[in-house]
Coordinates of C-alpha atoms and ligand atoms in Angstrom, one line a residue:
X1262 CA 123.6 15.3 149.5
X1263 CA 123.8 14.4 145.9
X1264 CA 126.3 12.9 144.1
X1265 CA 127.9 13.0 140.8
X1266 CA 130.8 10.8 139.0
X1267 CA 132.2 12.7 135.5
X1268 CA 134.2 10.3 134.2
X1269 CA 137.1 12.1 132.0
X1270 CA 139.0 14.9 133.3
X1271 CA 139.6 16.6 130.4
X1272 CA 138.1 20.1 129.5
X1273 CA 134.3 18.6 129.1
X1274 CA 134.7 16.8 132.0
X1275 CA 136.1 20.0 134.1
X1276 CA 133.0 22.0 132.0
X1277 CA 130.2 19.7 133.7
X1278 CA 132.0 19.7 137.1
X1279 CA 132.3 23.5 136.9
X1280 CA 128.7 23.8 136.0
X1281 CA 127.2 21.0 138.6
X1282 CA 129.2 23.1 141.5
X1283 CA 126.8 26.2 140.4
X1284 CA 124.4 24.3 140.3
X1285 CA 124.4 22.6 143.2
X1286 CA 126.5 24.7 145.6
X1287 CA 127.8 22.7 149.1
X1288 CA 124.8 20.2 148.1
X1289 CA 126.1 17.7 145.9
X1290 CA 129.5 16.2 146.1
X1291 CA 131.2 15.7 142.5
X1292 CA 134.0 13.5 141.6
X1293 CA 136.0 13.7 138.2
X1294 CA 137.3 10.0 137.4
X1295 CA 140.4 9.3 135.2
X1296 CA 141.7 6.4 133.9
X1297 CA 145.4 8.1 134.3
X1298 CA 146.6 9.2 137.5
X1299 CA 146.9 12.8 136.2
X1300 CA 144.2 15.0 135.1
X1301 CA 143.3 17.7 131.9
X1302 CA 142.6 14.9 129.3
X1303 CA 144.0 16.6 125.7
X1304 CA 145.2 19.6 127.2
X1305 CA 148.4 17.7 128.6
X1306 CA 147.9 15.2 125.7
X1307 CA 146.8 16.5 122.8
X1308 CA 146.9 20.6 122.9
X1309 CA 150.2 21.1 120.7
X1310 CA 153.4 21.6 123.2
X1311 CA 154.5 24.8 121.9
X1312 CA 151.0 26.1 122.3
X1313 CA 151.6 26.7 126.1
X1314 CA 149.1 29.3 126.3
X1315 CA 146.5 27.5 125.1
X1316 CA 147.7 24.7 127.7
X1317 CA 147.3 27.2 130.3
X1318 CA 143.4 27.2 130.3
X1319 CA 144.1 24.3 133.1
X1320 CA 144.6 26.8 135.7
X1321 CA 140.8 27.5 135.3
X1322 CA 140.3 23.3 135.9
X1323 CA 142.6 23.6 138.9
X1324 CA 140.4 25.9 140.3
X1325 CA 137.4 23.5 139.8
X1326 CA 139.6 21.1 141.6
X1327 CA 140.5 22.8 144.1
X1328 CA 137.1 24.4 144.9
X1329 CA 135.4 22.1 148.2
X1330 CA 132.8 20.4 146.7
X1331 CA 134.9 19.0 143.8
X1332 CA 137.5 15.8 144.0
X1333 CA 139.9 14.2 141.2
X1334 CA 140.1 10.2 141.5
X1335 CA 142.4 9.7 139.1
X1336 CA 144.0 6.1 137.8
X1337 CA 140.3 4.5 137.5
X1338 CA 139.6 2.7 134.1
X1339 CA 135.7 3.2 134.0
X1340 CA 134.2 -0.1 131.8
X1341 CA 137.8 -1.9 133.4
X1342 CA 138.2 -1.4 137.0
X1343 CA 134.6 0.0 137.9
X1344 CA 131.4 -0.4 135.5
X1345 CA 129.4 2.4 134.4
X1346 CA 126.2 0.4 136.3
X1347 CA 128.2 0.0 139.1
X1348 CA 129.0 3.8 139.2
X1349 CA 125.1 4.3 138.6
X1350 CA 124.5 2.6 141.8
X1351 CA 127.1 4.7 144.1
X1352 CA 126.1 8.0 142.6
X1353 CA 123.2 9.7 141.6
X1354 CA 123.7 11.1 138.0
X1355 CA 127.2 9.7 135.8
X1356 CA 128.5 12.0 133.2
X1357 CA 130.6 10.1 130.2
X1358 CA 133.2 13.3 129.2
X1359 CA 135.9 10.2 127.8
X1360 CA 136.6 12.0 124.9
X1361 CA 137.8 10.0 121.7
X1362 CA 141.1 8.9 122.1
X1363 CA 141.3 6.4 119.0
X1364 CA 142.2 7.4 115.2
X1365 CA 140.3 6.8 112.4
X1366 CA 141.4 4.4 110.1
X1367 CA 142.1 5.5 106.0
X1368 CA 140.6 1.9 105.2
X1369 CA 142.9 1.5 102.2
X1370 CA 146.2 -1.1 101.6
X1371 CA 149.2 -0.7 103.5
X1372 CA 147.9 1.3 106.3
X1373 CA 149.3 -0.7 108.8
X1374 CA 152.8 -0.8 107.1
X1375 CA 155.2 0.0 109.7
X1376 CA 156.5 3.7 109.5
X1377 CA 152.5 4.7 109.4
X1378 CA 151.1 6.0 112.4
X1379 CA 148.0 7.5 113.7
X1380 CA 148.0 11.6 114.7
X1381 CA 146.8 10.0 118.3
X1382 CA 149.6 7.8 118.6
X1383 CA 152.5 10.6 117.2
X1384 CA 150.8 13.5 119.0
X1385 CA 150.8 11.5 122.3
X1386 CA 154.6 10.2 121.9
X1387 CA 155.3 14.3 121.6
X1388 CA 152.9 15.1 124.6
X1389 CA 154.4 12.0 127.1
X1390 CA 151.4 10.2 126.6
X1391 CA 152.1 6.8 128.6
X1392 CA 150.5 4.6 125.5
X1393 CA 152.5 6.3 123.3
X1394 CA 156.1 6.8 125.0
X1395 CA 157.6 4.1 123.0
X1396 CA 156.4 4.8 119.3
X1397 CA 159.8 5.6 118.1
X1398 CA 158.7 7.0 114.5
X1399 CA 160.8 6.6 111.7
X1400 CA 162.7 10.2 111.2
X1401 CA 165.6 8.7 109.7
X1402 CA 164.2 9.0 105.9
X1403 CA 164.1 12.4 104.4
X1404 CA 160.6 12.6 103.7
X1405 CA 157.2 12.2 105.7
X1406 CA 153.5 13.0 104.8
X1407 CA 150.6 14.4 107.1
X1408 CA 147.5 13.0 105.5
X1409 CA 144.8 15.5 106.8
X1410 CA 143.6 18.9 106.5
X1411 CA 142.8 20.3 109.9
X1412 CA 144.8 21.8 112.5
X1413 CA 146.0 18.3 114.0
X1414 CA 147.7 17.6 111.0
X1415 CA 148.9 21.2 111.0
X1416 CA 150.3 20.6 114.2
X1417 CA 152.2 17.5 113.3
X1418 CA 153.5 18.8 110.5
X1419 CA 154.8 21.7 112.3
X1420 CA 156.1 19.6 114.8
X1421 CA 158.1 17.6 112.5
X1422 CA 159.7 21.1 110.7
X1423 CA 160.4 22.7 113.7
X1424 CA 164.5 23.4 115.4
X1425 CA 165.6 22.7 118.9
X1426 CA 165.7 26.3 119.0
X1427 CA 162.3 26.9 118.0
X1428 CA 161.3 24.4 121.1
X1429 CA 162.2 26.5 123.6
X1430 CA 159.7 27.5 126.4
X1431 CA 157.7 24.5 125.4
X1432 CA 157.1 21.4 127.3
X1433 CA 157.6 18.5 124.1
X1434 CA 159.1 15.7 126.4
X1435 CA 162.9 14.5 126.1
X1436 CA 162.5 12.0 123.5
X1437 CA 160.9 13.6 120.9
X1438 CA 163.0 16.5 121.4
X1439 CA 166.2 14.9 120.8
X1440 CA 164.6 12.6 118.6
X1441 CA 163.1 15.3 116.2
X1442 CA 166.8 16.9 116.3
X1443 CA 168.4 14.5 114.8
X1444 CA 165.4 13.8 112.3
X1445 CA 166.6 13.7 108.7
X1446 CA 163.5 14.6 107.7
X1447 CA 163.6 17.6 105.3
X1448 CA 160.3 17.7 102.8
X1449 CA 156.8 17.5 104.4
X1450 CA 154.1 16.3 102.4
X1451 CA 150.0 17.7 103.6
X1452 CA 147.6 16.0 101.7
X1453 CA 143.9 16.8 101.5
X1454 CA 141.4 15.4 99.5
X1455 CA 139.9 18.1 98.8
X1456 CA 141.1 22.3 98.1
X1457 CA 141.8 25.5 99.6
X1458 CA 138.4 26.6 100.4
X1459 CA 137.6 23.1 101.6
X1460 CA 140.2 23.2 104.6
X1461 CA 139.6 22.7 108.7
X1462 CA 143.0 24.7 109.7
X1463 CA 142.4 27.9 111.4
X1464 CA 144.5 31.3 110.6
X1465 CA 146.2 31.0 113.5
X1466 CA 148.1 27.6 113.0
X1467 CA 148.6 28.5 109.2
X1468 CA 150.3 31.8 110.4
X1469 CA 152.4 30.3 112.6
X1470 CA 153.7 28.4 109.3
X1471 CA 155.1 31.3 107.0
X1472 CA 157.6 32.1 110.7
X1473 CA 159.5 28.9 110.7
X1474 CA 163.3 28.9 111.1
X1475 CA 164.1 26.1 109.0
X1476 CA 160.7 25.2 107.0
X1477 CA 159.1 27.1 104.5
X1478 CA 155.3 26.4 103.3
X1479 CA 154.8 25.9 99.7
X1480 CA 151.3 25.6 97.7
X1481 CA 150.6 25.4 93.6
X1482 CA 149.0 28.5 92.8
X1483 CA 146.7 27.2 90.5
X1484 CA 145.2 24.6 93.3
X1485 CA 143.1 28.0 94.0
X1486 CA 140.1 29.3 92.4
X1487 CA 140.2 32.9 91.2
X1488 CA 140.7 35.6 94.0
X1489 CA 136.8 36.6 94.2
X1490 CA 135.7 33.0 94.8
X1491 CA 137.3 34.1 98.4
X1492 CA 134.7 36.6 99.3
X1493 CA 131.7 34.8 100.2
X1494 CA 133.2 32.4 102.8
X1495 CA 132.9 32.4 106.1
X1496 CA 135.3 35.1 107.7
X1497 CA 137.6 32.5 109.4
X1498 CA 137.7 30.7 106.7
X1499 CA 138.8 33.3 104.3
X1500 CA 141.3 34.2 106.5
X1501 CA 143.2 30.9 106.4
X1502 CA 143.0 30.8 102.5
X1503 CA 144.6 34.4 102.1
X1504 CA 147.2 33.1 104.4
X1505 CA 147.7 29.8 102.0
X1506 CA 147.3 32.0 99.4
X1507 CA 150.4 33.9 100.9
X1508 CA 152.6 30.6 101.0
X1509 CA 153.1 31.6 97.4
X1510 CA 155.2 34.7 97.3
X1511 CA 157.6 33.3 100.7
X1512 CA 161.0 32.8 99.7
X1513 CA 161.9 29.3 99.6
X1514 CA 165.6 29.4 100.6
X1515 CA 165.0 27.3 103.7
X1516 CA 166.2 23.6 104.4
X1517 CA 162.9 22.1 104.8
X1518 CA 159.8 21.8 102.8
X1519 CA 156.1 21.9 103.7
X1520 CA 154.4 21.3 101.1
X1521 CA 150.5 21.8 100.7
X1522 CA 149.1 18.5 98.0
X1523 CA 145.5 19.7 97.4
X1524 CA 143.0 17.8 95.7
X1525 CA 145.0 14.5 96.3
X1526 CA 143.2 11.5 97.9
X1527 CA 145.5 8.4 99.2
X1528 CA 144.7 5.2 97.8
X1529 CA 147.5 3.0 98.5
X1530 CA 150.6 3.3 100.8
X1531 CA 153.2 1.1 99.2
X1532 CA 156.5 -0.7 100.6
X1533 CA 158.7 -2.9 101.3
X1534 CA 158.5 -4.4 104.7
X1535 CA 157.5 -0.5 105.8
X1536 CA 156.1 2.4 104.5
X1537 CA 158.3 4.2 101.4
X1538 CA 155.4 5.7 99.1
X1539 CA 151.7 6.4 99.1
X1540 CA 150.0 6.2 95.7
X1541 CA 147.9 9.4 95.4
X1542 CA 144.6 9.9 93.0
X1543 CA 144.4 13.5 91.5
X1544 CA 140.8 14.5 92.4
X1545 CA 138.5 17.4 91.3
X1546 CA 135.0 18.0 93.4
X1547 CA 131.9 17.6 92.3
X1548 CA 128.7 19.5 92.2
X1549 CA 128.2 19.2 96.0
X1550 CA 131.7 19.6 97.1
X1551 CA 133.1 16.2 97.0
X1552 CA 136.1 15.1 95.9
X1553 CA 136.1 13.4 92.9
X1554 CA 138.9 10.8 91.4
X1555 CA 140.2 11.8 88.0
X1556 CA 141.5 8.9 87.2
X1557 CA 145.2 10.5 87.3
X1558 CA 147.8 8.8 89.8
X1559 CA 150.8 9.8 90.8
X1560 CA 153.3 8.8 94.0
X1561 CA 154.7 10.7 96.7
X1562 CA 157.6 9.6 98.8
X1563 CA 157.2 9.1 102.7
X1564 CA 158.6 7.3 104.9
X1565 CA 157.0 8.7 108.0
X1566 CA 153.0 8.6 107.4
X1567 CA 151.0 10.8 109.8
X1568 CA 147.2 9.9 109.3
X1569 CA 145.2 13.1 110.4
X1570 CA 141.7 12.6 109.9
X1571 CA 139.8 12.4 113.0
X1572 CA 138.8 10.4 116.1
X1573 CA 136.6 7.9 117.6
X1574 CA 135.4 6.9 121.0
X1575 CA 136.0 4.1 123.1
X1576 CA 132.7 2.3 123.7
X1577 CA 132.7 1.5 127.4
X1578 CA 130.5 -1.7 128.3
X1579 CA 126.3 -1.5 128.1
X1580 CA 126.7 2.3 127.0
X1581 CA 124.8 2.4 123.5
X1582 CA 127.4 3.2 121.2
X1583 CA 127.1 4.1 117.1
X1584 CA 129.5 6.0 115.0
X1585 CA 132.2 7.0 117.2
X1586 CA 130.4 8.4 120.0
X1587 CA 128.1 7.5 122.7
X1588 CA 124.3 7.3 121.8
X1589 CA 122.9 10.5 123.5
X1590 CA 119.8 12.8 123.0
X1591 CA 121.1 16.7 123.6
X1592 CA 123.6 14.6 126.0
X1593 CA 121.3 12.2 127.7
X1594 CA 122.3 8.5 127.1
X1595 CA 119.5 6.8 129.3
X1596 CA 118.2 6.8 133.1
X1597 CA 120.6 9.4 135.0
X1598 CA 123.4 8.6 132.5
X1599 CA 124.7 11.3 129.9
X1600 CA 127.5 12.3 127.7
X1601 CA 129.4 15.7 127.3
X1602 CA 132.2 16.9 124.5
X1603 CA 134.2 14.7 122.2
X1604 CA 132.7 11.7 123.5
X1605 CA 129.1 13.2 123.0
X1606 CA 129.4 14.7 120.0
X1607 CA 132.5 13.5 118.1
X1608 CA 135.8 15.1 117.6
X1609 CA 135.0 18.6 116.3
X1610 CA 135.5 22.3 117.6
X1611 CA 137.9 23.9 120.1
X1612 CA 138.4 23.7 124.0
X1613 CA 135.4 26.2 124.4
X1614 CA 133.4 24.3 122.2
X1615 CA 132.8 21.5 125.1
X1616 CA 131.9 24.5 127.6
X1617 CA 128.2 24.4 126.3
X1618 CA 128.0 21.1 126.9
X1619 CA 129.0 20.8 130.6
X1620 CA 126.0 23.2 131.2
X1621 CA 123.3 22.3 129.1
X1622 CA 123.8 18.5 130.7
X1623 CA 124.2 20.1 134.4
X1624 CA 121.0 22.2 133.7
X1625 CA 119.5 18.7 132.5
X1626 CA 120.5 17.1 136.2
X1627 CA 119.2 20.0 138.3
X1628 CA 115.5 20.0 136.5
X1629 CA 115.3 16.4 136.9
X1630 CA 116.9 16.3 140.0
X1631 CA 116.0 19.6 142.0
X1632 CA 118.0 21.1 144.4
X1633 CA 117.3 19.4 148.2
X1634 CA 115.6 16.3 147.0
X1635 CA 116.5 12.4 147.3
X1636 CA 120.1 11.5 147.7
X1637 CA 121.2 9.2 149.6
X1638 CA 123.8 7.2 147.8
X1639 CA 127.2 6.3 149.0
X1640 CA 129.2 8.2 145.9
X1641 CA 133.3 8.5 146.6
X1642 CA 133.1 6.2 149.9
X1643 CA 131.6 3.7 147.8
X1644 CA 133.4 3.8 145.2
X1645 CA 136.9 3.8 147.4
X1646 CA 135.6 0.8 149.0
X1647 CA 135.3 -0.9 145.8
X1648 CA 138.5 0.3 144.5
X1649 CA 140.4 -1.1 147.5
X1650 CA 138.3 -4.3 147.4
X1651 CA 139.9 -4.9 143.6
X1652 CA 143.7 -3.7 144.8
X1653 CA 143.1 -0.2 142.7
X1654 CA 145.3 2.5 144.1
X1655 CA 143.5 6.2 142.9
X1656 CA 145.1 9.0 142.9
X1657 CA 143.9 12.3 144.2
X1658 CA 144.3 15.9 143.5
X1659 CA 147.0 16.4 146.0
X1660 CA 148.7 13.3 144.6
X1661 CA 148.7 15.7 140.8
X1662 CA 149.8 18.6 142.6
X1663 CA 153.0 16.6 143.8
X1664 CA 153.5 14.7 140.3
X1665 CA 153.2 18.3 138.9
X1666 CA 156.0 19.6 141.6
X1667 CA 158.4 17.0 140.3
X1668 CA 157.8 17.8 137.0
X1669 CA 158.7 20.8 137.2
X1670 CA 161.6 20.7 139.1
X1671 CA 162.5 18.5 136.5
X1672 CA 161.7 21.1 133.7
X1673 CA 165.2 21.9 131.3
X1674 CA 165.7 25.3 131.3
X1675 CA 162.6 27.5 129.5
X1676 CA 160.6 24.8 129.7
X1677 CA 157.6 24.5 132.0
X1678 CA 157.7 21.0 132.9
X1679 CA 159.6 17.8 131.9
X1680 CA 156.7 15.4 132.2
X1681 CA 156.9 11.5 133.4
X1682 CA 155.9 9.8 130.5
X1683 CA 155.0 5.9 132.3
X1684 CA 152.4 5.7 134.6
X1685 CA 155.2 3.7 136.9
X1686 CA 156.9 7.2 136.6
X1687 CA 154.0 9.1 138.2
X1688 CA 153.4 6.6 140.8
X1689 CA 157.1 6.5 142.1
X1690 CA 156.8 10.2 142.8
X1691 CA 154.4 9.2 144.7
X1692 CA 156.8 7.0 146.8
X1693 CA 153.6 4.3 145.7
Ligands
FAD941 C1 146.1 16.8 118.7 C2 145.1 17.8 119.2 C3 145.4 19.1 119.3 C4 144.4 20.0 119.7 N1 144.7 21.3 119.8 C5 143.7 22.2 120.2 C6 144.0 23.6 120.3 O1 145.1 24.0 120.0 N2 143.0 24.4 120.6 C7 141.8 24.0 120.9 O2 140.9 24.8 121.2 N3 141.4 22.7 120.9 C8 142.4 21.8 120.5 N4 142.1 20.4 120.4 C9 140.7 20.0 120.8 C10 140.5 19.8 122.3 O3 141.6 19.1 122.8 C11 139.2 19.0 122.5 O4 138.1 19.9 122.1 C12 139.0 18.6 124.0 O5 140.1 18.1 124.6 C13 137.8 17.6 124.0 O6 137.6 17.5 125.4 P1 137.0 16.1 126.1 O7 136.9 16.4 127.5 O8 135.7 15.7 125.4 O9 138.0 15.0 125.8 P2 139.5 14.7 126.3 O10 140.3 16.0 126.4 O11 140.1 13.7 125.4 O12 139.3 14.1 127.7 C14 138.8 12.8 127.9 C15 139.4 12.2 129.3 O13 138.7 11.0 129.6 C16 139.6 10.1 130.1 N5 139.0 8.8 129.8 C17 138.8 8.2 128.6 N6 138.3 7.0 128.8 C18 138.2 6.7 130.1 C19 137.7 5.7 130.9 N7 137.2 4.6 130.3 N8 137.7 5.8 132.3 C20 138.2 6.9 132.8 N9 138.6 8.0 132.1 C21 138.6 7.9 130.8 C22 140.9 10.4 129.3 O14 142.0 9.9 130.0 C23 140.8 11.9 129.3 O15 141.5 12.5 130.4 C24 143.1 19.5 120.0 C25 142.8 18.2 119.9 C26 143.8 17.3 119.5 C27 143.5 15.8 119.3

């Protein structure tokens, strides 16, 4: 019997599981670590609350989970509680899908005013992220900024616009909700540093925008190049600009503004005692597509800064680490040890996008390590042994499926769930 620890249960990690139980069939044994006693990774964390049926691509994980060869061990902080060469030892192949969990930083003055906050740490106090629960952000000034152009800072922006009403069916936990109802937040800055054509938001999100009840999008017309300059990009692409494009003919007679500051690059957020202003330079781009700096400043008023442009890995002790991510070769980090997804290859591309992944590193394990051959570590019994030696209680898959019970008998009505958002939380409704 062979035996495999993926440590992250998020969609790579469900990916690799998925594909080493094809693999392997009734011959291997594989268990999916987490460092949180619940399971999915960004899906319950990061996937946008009132995207539910984008959340709903964990029913295909739960049947991963559920399938025999396949357990959750959830609550285990891998490079904390248990080392990646002590995993090594217990199992025969270990699979890094930890994601990358930490925001980049904007490197410029006043970034750690209070009032400005990473798209990790905002979009995790909306999703009941434990880390995040008490983050409290500033709503009480009327107007915030996203810095970022991709669909996280789409996200948070629409977040921020959005009604009660306009919550319904969703599962954004109780804080937030009430918070963001009472948020006297009316104007919604979105700056990029670069244009239109230069933007990482996808037509779907920017559709979603020109619907709000009580926010309207708003871009300068002349931020775009002419009309033709639209035809030779990629189709997806093209799409979200004609959309942008759009903003400009909706009527503006809402409460709230979104408004889309192109061709603006932050170089200063400015204060006193907490975030009020970020100083902006007007920028043009250059021959390759860069973003230039004219020279021309201006201010824009926020209160609430959301910083939007990307993530980084957490390096986990003696795993080669550079840039954000795990060193890895198509996956492969060294002797039996390999990466998948975010935490492989940064923080780009969808949900599917980690799919690939899972396989091509499974595919790796079974030529290396063919099917019937060698095996004889100790894998979960081990590792349970070691847990219990250290006082570390793990949960299992039928410890989520009660968590996930209680959270939805605890849903408001409309809502899917009404998720614990301490890990104390989770562990009481699990009389524990
Ligand atoms: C705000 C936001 C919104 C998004 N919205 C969408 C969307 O609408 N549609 C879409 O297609 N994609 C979306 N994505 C992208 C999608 O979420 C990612 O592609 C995907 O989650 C990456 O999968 P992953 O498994 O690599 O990482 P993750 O999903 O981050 O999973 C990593 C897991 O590893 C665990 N872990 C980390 N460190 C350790 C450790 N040391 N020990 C044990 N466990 C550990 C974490 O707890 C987590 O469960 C969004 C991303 C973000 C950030």
């Amino acid at each position: 019997m062979r035996h495999f620890a993926v440590v992250g249960s998020g969609p790579a990690g469900f990916y690799t599981a998925e594909a080493l139980e094809k693999a392997y069939g009734d011959k291997a044994r594989i268990d999916i670590l987490d460092r949180y006693p619940v399971p999915y990774g960004l899906i319950r964390f990061g996937v946008a609350p009132d995207h539910q049926s984008l959340k709903a691509v964990s029913k295909r994980y739960d049947k991963v989970a559920e399938s025999a060869g396949v357990d959750f061990i959830g609550n285990v902080n891998v490079g904390g509680d248990v080392s990646v060469a002590e995993l090594l030892d217990l199992y025969d192949a270990v699979i890094l899908a930890t994601g990358a969990p930490h925001d980049r930083k904007l490197g410029i003055p006043g970034e750690d005013l209070p009032g400005v906050v990473g798209s990790a740490e905002f979009v995790g106090w909306y999703n009941g992220h434990p880390d995040f629960a008490d983050l409290d952000p500033p709503l009480d000034g009327t107007h915030a900024a996203v810095i970022g152009n991709g669909n996280v800072a789409l996200d948070c922006a629409r977040i921020l616009s959005k009604t009660r009403h306009e919550f319904e069916g969703s599962d954004i936990v109780a804080h937030a909700l009430d918070a963001l109802d009472n948020s006297a937040i009316r104007t919604i800055t979105i700056l990029g540093r670069r244009g239109p054509h230069q933007i990482a938001m996808t037509p779907k999100e920017l559709g979603e925008l020109g619907h709000l009840e009580a926010a309207v999008p708003i871009v300068e017309p002349s931020d775009f190049p002419p009309v033709e300059a639209d035809e030779p990009l990629e189709p997806g692409l093209r799409k979200s600009v004609t959309l942008l494009r759009g903003f400009a003919e909706i009527d503006a007679n809402k409460p709230k503004r979104m408004i889309f500051d192109f061709f603006a690059k932050p170089l200063a957020i400015e204060g006193d005692g907490k975030a009020e202003k970020i100083v902006v330079e007007r920028t043009e781009l250059d021959d390759k597509g860069a973003a230039r700096g004219t020279g021309e400043t201006y201010e824009v008023p926020a209160t609430l800064i959301v910083t939007a442009i990307g993530y980084s890995s957490s390096p986990i002790p003696d795993v080669p680490f550079e840039g954000g991510k795990f060193v890895n070769e198509a996956g492969r980090i060294s002797d039996r040890l390999y990466s998948v997804g975010w935490a492989r290859r940064g923080p780009t591309g969808t949900i599917g996008t980690n799919r690939p992944d899972g396989y091509e590193v499974a595919d790796q394990i079974a030529a290396t390590m063919p099917l019937g051959s060698g095996g004889n570590r100790q894998g979960a019994e081990g590792l349970k042994r070691l847990l219990e030696e250290r006082r570390i209680m793990p949960t299992d898959y039928d410890d989520w499926r009660k968590i996930e019970e209680t959270e939805t008998a605890n849903a408001r009505p409309g809502s899917p769930r009404e998720k614990f958002v301490r890990v104390q939380h989770w562990m009481d409704a699990l009389g524990r």
